[in-house]
C-alpha cells in the first residue's frame, strides 16, 4: 500500500476514482485486483470507479495481464491520448506554444513573434488564435482540451494569475490572465513565472537531481531554484529574480528598472544587441546575436563571453548560498552556448567556494528548447489530473448523465 493510500485509509474514507488514477499513473497498480488490495475497496466499488475512468478516456484496458488462474486479468493503463493540454510560454518578443497529450508529450509546437508591449489582451488573443490552429494541426478535438499552462516573464501572483508588475511587461500588472484565455477555452488555466516552468520541466527530466539552479538568458535574465526536489518560489514568488542584481564594478549602464549596472542591463540578449549595434553590427534580435557567434564573428564571441563572466559573478553567490548539484543554462542565447558558458564557468569556479563547486555541473537544458512549453504542460497536468479535479469532472459527467435520463 502506498503512503498516499495509507493516509487515505487512516481517514477511513474510501479511495476515490481520482486516487485510483494516481496509483495507476504511478505504476503502483495495474489490475482491478491490485486496486482492491491497495485501497481496500470491494470488487464492486473498484469496478464502478474504473468504469467511470474508462468512460472519461483517462484509462485504457489491455488484455493479457497476469492472473492467478483462468483467463488472464485485463491490465489498466493511463491513457495519455484521453485529452490534451495547451501550453503557452510568453517571452518579451517571442512566445512558444504547444499542444501536449496528458503525459506532457508535445504533439504540435510553434513559436510566434508577439511583443508584450502590445498589452495582455492583445497577446492573449493572439495566443488563443494560434493555439486553436495548433489543435487543428495536431488533429486534436478542441472539446478534449483539459487545461492550459501559461508562463510569463517576472514575478507572478499565483492567486490572481497575474503579473506582479515588472518593467518588461508594461501595462500587465494586476491583470488576471486566466479569464482572457478561458473565454476562448473554458478550462482551468494556471499561470507561472517563465523560468519556474523551465525548472519544473528540467527537474522532471532529471528526477535524480534534487538540487538544481535553472538560468534563462534571453532578452532578459532570470533563474529558478529547485531544492530537495521542490520548486522554491519564496515568500512573495520572487525567488530567482537575479536579473536586477547589481554588478559592483559596472560601467554605469542604466537599467529599465531604474537602477544602474543590473546584470540584465549588462549581459542579457538586449544588452548584447545594444553593444553589438554600437560596434557596427546589424543585429536587432537575440537570434541575430546567436547567428553572429555561430558565424565566428570575433566581437560577438568576445561580448558573449564577457556577458557569461558577468552572469557567473552573480551565479557564484547563488552557488555559495544554495549549493546546487547542477546549473542548467537555457533561453534564446543558449545557441551561443560555448562562449556564454565558458564565461559563466570561469567566474563561478573562480569565485564560489571549493566545496560547493567540487562536483557542480554546468550544462545546457535537457529539453532542447522545449522546457518552457513542457513545464507549462506539467504545471497544468498536476492540477487537472489531481484526485480532486478528476473526481470533480467525473461527478459533473455523472450528474449530466443522470439529469438526461427520463
XYZ file of C-alpha atoms in Angstrom:
406
model
C 0.000 0.000 0.000
C 1.378 3.411 -0.951
C 1.915 6.239 1.519
C -0.968 8.154 -0.085
C -3.282 5.192 0.380
C -2.117 4.610 3.948
C -3.066 8.201 4.724
C -6.417 7.668 2.997
C -7.118 4.539 4.970
C -6.247 6.336 8.202
C -9.037 8.800 7.421
C -11.451 5.830 6.845
C -12.786 7.488 3.676
C -12.930 5.119 0.676
C -10.491 5.734 -2.165
C -11.932 7.815 -4.980
C -11.620 7.332 -8.732
C -9.132 10.210 -8.809
C -6.911 8.489 -6.253
C -7.071 5.250 -8.218
C -5.930 7.144 -11.317
C -2.914 8.430 -9.378
C -1.974 4.854 -8.389
C -2.199 3.699 -11.993
C -0.200 6.687 -13.294
C 2.497 5.940 -10.709
C 2.639 2.300 -11.805
C 1.664 1.104 -8.321
C -1.274 -0.966 -9.577
C -2.357 -2.315 -12.963
C -5.343 -4.609 -12.404
C -8.661 -4.391 -10.604
C -7.453 -6.974 -8.102
C -4.348 -4.925 -7.307
C -6.510 -1.816 -6.889
C -8.683 -3.683 -4.386
C -5.653 -4.811 -2.390
C -4.089 -1.332 -2.361
C -7.268 0.530 -1.434
C -9.375 -1.973 0.484
C -12.314 -1.316 -1.839
C -14.754 -4.086 -2.715
C -14.759 -5.557 -6.241
C -17.993 -3.729 -6.971
C -16.602 -0.382 -5.810
C -13.395 -0.869 -7.805
C -15.369 -1.789 -10.923
C -17.592 1.290 -10.618
C -14.655 3.661 -10.293
C -12.650 2.038 -13.070
C -15.618 2.137 -15.450
C -16.027 5.857 -14.870
C -12.337 6.455 -15.607
C -12.547 4.323 -18.750
C -15.657 6.189 -19.913
C -13.943 9.539 -19.382
C -10.989 8.360 -21.508
C -8.446 8.574 -18.706
C -7.746 4.832 -18.659
C -7.303 2.200 -21.307
C -7.649 -1.546 -20.867
C -5.126 -4.075 -22.175
C -5.681 -7.818 -22.271
C -3.049 -10.382 -21.331
C -2.014 -9.377 -17.824
C -1.002 -11.804 -15.123
C -3.698 -13.734 -13.274
C -3.761 -16.339 -10.532
C -5.820 -18.745 -12.636
C -8.253 -18.887 -15.526
C -8.489 -16.046 -18.011
C -5.622 -13.502 -17.811
C -6.570 -10.352 -15.951
C -7.087 -7.195 -18.003
C -4.404 -4.624 -17.272
C -5.241 -0.972 -16.851
C -3.031 1.837 -18.084
C -3.197 5.607 -18.050
C -4.468 6.869 -21.398
C -2.231 9.780 -22.414
C -4.403 10.254 -25.505
C -7.524 10.857 -23.431
C -7.334 14.600 -23.988
C -4.871 17.431 -24.412
C -3.461 20.402 -22.555
C -2.292 23.638 -24.133
C 0.976 25.375 -23.258
C 1.972 28.985 -23.826
C 5.377 30.283 -22.738
C 5.263 34.041 -23.271
C 8.526 35.904 -23.791
C 9.231 39.594 -24.225
C 9.378 39.313 -28.013
C 8.733 35.626 -28.775
C 6.148 33.178 -27.467
C 6.398 29.375 -27.635
C 3.149 27.435 -27.962
C 2.309 23.738 -27.892
C -0.436 21.154 -27.802
C 0.501 18.273 -25.482
C -1.087 14.965 -24.570
C -1.899 14.028 -20.981
C 1.633 12.723 -20.443
C 3.069 16.111 -21.414
C 4.375 14.896 -24.793
C 4.387 17.678 -27.384
C 2.021 16.886 -30.280
C 2.374 20.190 -32.133
C 4.541 23.212 -31.447
C 5.167 26.669 -32.833
C 6.731 29.982 -31.865
C 5.394 33.375 -32.806
C 6.700 36.914 -32.583
C 4.362 38.789 -30.260
C 5.686 41.822 -28.410
C 4.378 42.007 -24.840
C 4.334 45.789 -25.139
C 1.048 45.442 -27.087
C -0.623 44.544 -23.758
C -2.050 41.402 -22.160
C -5.378 41.432 -24.026
C -3.739 41.584 -27.446
C -1.119 38.978 -26.536
C -3.643 36.530 -25.072
C -5.906 36.985 -28.098
C -3.009 36.125 -30.427
C -2.033 33.192 -28.202
C -5.599 31.843 -28.278
C -5.803 32.161 -32.068
C -2.548 30.287 -32.622
C -3.381 27.577 -30.081
C -6.684 26.959 -31.885
C -4.778 26.495 -35.156
C -2.247 24.198 -33.473
C -5.088 21.985 -32.227
C -6.185 21.524 -35.823
C -2.617 20.796 -36.942
C -2.324 18.162 -34.188
C -5.656 16.603 -35.226
C -6.934 17.151 -31.683
C -10.540 17.747 -30.713
C -10.992 21.196 -29.081
C -13.562 19.581 -26.777
C -10.778 17.358 -25.410
C -8.724 20.271 -24.025
C -8.468 19.822 -20.246
C -6.336 22.768 -19.210
C -3.871 25.491 -20.178
C -0.449 26.212 -18.693
C 0.773 29.783 -19.194
C 4.096 31.337 -18.257
C 5.151 34.983 -18.337
C 8.389 36.819 -17.501
C 8.891 38.113 -13.976
C 7.175 37.586 -10.659
C 3.648 36.160 -10.775
C 0.824 36.435 -8.265
C -0.317 32.789 -8.224
C -3.667 33.555 -6.624
C -4.670 36.283 -9.079
C -2.870 34.665 -12.018
C -1.318 37.998 -12.949
C 1.992 39.779 -13.249
C 3.141 41.482 -10.072
C 4.432 44.360 -12.178
C 7.812 44.113 -13.865
C 9.405 46.635 -16.233
C 9.420 44.249 -19.220
C 5.616 43.877 -19.018
C 4.253 47.425 -19.136
C 0.522 47.520 -18.544
C 0.321 43.906 -17.317
C 0.443 44.483 -13.558
C -2.577 43.054 -11.768
C -4.406 41.969 -14.937
C -5.870 38.454 -14.404
C -4.726 36.413 -17.391
C -6.749 33.219 -16.945
C -10.087 34.817 -17.980
C -8.510 36.110 -21.197
C -7.795 32.516 -22.251
C -10.709 30.699 -20.618
C -13.084 32.905 -22.612
C -11.719 31.057 -25.661
C -11.118 27.682 -23.997
C -13.416 27.092 -20.978
C -10.879 25.093 -18.960
C -8.561 25.557 -15.990
C -5.653 27.966 -16.606
C -2.520 28.059 -14.446
C -0.115 30.987 -14.606
C 3.536 30.817 -13.534
C 6.860 32.599 -13.958
C 8.675 31.604 -17.169
C 11.875 30.320 -15.567
C 9.937 28.424 -12.897
C 8.183 26.365 -15.571
C 11.556 25.670 -17.188
C 12.758 24.412 -13.799
C 9.682 22.181 -13.445
C 10.475 20.621 -16.824
C 14.208 20.278 -16.190
C 13.668 18.639 -12.798
C 11.105 16.305 -14.368
C 13.731 15.326 -16.958
C 16.358 14.834 -14.213
C 14.454 13.209 -11.323
C 17.719 12.086 -9.752
C 18.855 15.719 -9.340
C 17.317 17.115 -6.166
C 19.107 20.488 -6.129
C 19.035 22.416 -9.371
C 19.542 26.009 -10.475
C 17.994 26.895 -13.844
C 19.188 30.033 -15.622
C 17.435 31.611 -18.595
C 19.391 34.037 -20.776
C 17.210 35.607 -23.437
C 16.018 39.186 -23.896
C 16.282 39.309 -20.098
C 17.896 37.119 -17.437
C 16.177 35.041 -14.751
C 16.688 31.963 -12.625
C 14.679 29.364 -10.753
C 15.572 27.255 -7.739
C 14.814 23.572 -7.154
C 15.833 22.483 -3.654
C 15.405 18.974 -2.250
C 13.302 18.105 -5.292
C 10.840 21.008 -4.953
C 10.477 24.331 -6.739
C 11.120 27.248 -4.362
C 9.075 30.357 -5.104
C 9.922 32.362 -1.988
C 7.678 34.396 0.303
C 6.340 36.638 -2.498
C 7.104 34.463 -5.515
C 10.249 36.343 -6.492
C 12.860 33.658 -5.768
C 15.358 33.517 -8.626
C 14.888 37.103 -9.837
C 18.605 37.623 -10.423
C 18.275 39.907 -13.450
C 18.315 43.041 -11.330
C 21.268 42.108 -9.152
C 23.821 44.897 -9.485
C 27.428 44.301 -10.503
C 29.757 46.127 -8.110
C 32.299 47.386 -10.669
C 29.920 48.006 -13.574
C 30.399 50.841 -16.095
C 27.256 52.740 -15.017
C 24.727 51.445 -17.546
C 21.149 52.438 -16.759
C 18.626 49.597 -16.398
C 14.934 49.846 -17.266
C 14.143 49.046 -13.598
C 15.583 52.421 -12.577
C 18.907 51.204 -11.167
C 22.298 51.005 -12.867
C 24.562 48.077 -13.712
C 21.965 45.346 -13.192
C 23.116 42.072 -14.695
C 20.212 42.303 -17.172
C 21.434 45.710 -18.355
C 24.954 44.368 -18.891
C 24.695 40.741 -20.011
C 21.221 39.952 -21.400
C 20.328 39.424 -25.029
C 19.044 43.013 -25.143
C 22.360 44.288 -23.778
C 24.292 42.297 -26.379
C 22.119 43.681 -29.179
C 22.871 47.204 -27.919
C 26.612 46.606 -27.635
C 26.939 44.825 -30.980
C 24.972 47.578 -32.709
C 27.359 50.123 -31.183
C 30.213 48.019 -32.559
C 28.793 48.342 -36.066
C 26.945 45.030 -36.377
C 23.464 44.969 -37.887
C 21.538 42.950 -35.317
C 18.142 43.532 -33.706
C 17.194 40.137 -32.211
C 18.779 37.647 -29.832
C 18.727 35.075 -32.625
C 20.780 37.568 -34.649
C 23.373 37.635 -31.865
C 23.492 33.839 -31.925
C 23.948 33.831 -35.707
C 26.922 36.189 -35.416
C 28.543 33.914 -32.802
C 27.916 30.807 -34.865
C 29.430 32.556 -37.886
C 32.590 33.189 -35.869
C 32.277 36.969 -35.516
C 35.130 37.756 -33.102
C 33.434 40.735 -31.443
C 30.203 38.818 -30.898
C 32.102 35.885 -29.395
C 34.053 38.237 -27.115
C 30.979 40.112 -25.899
C 29.040 36.904 -25.223
C 31.937 35.540 -23.190
C 32.126 38.789 -21.189
C 28.367 38.519 -20.609
C 28.898 34.960 -19.375
C 31.535 36.137 -16.909
C 29.180 38.772 -15.512
C 26.345 36.269 -15.180
C 28.806 33.910 -13.495
C 29.630 36.558 -10.887
C 26.018 36.551 -9.744
C 25.683 32.777 -10.011
C 28.777 32.267 -7.843
C 26.940 33.857 -4.915
C 23.901 31.687 -5.666
C 26.121 28.586 -5.688
C 27.539 29.517 -2.273
C 24.052 30.092 -0.896
C 22.176 27.151 -2.471
C 24.843 24.537 -3.272
C 23.103 23.131 -6.380
C 24.249 19.874 -7.948
C 23.553 21.162 -11.468
C 23.178 24.538 -13.154
C 21.316 24.350 -16.444
C 21.519 27.191 -18.943
C 18.641 27.818 -21.320
C 16.913 30.624 -23.183
C 17.380 32.092 -26.640
C 21.069 32.888 -26.100
C 21.906 29.234 -25.444
C 22.576 28.934 -29.187
C 25.818 30.765 -28.372
C 26.474 28.171 -25.687
C 30.258 27.720 -25.861
C 31.439 31.316 -25.203
C 28.478 32.021 -22.901
C 29.064 29.032 -20.628
C 32.849 29.337 -20.822
C 32.423 32.775 -19.256
C 29.943 31.504 -16.666
C 32.242 28.643 -15.644
C 35.229 30.965 -15.415
C 33.529 33.203 -12.850
C 31.651 30.525 -10.925
C 34.656 28.272 -10.358
C 36.858 31.269 -9.542
C 34.505 32.959 -7.075
C 32.411 30.224 -5.425
C 33.783 28.180 -2.517
C 35.558 24.972 -3.484
C 33.262 22.634 -1.559
C 30.234 23.969 -3.481
C 31.860 23.535 -6.895
C 33.618 20.233 -6.252
C 31.001 18.179 -8.099
C 28.986 21.037 -9.650
C 27.884 20.509 -13.264
C 27.048 23.393 -15.595
C 25.259 22.148 -18.687
C 22.613 23.011 -21.285
C 18.953 22.302 -20.626
C 17.874 18.726 -21.287
C 14.868 19.542 -23.434
C 16.351 21.283 -26.474
C 14.209 24.408 -26.439
C 11.053 22.692 -25.178
C 11.478 23.276 -21.457
C 9.110 26.260 -21.426
C 6.128 24.561 -23.063
C 6.869 21.217 -21.389
C 6.949 22.901 -17.986
C 3.677 24.697 -18.728
C 2.106 21.347 -19.644
C 3.370 19.633 -16.472
C 2.186 22.594 -14.405
C -1.418 22.321 -15.570
C -1.405 18.499 -15.685
C -0.549 18.446 -11.980
C -3.775 20.368 -11.443
C -6.223 18.773 -13.893
C -5.124 15.194 -13.093
C -5.143 15.690 -9.324
C -7.610 13.426 -7.479
C -9.873 16.349 -6.574
C -10.007 17.659 -10.153
C -10.635 14.216 -11.659
C -13.353 13.421 -9.126
C -14.975 16.781 -9.837
C -15.058 16.102 -13.589
C -16.441 12.599 -13.084
C -19.127 13.937 -10.749
C -20.153 16.519 -13.348
C -20.299 13.874 -16.072
C -22.332 11.548 -13.869
C -24.672 14.396 -12.994
C -25.158 15.207 -16.673
C -25.958 11.561 -17.431
C -28.455 11.302 -14.573
C -30.153 14.572 -15.487
C -30.614 13.398 -19.083
C -32.314 10.144 -18.090
C -36.149 10.074 -18.377
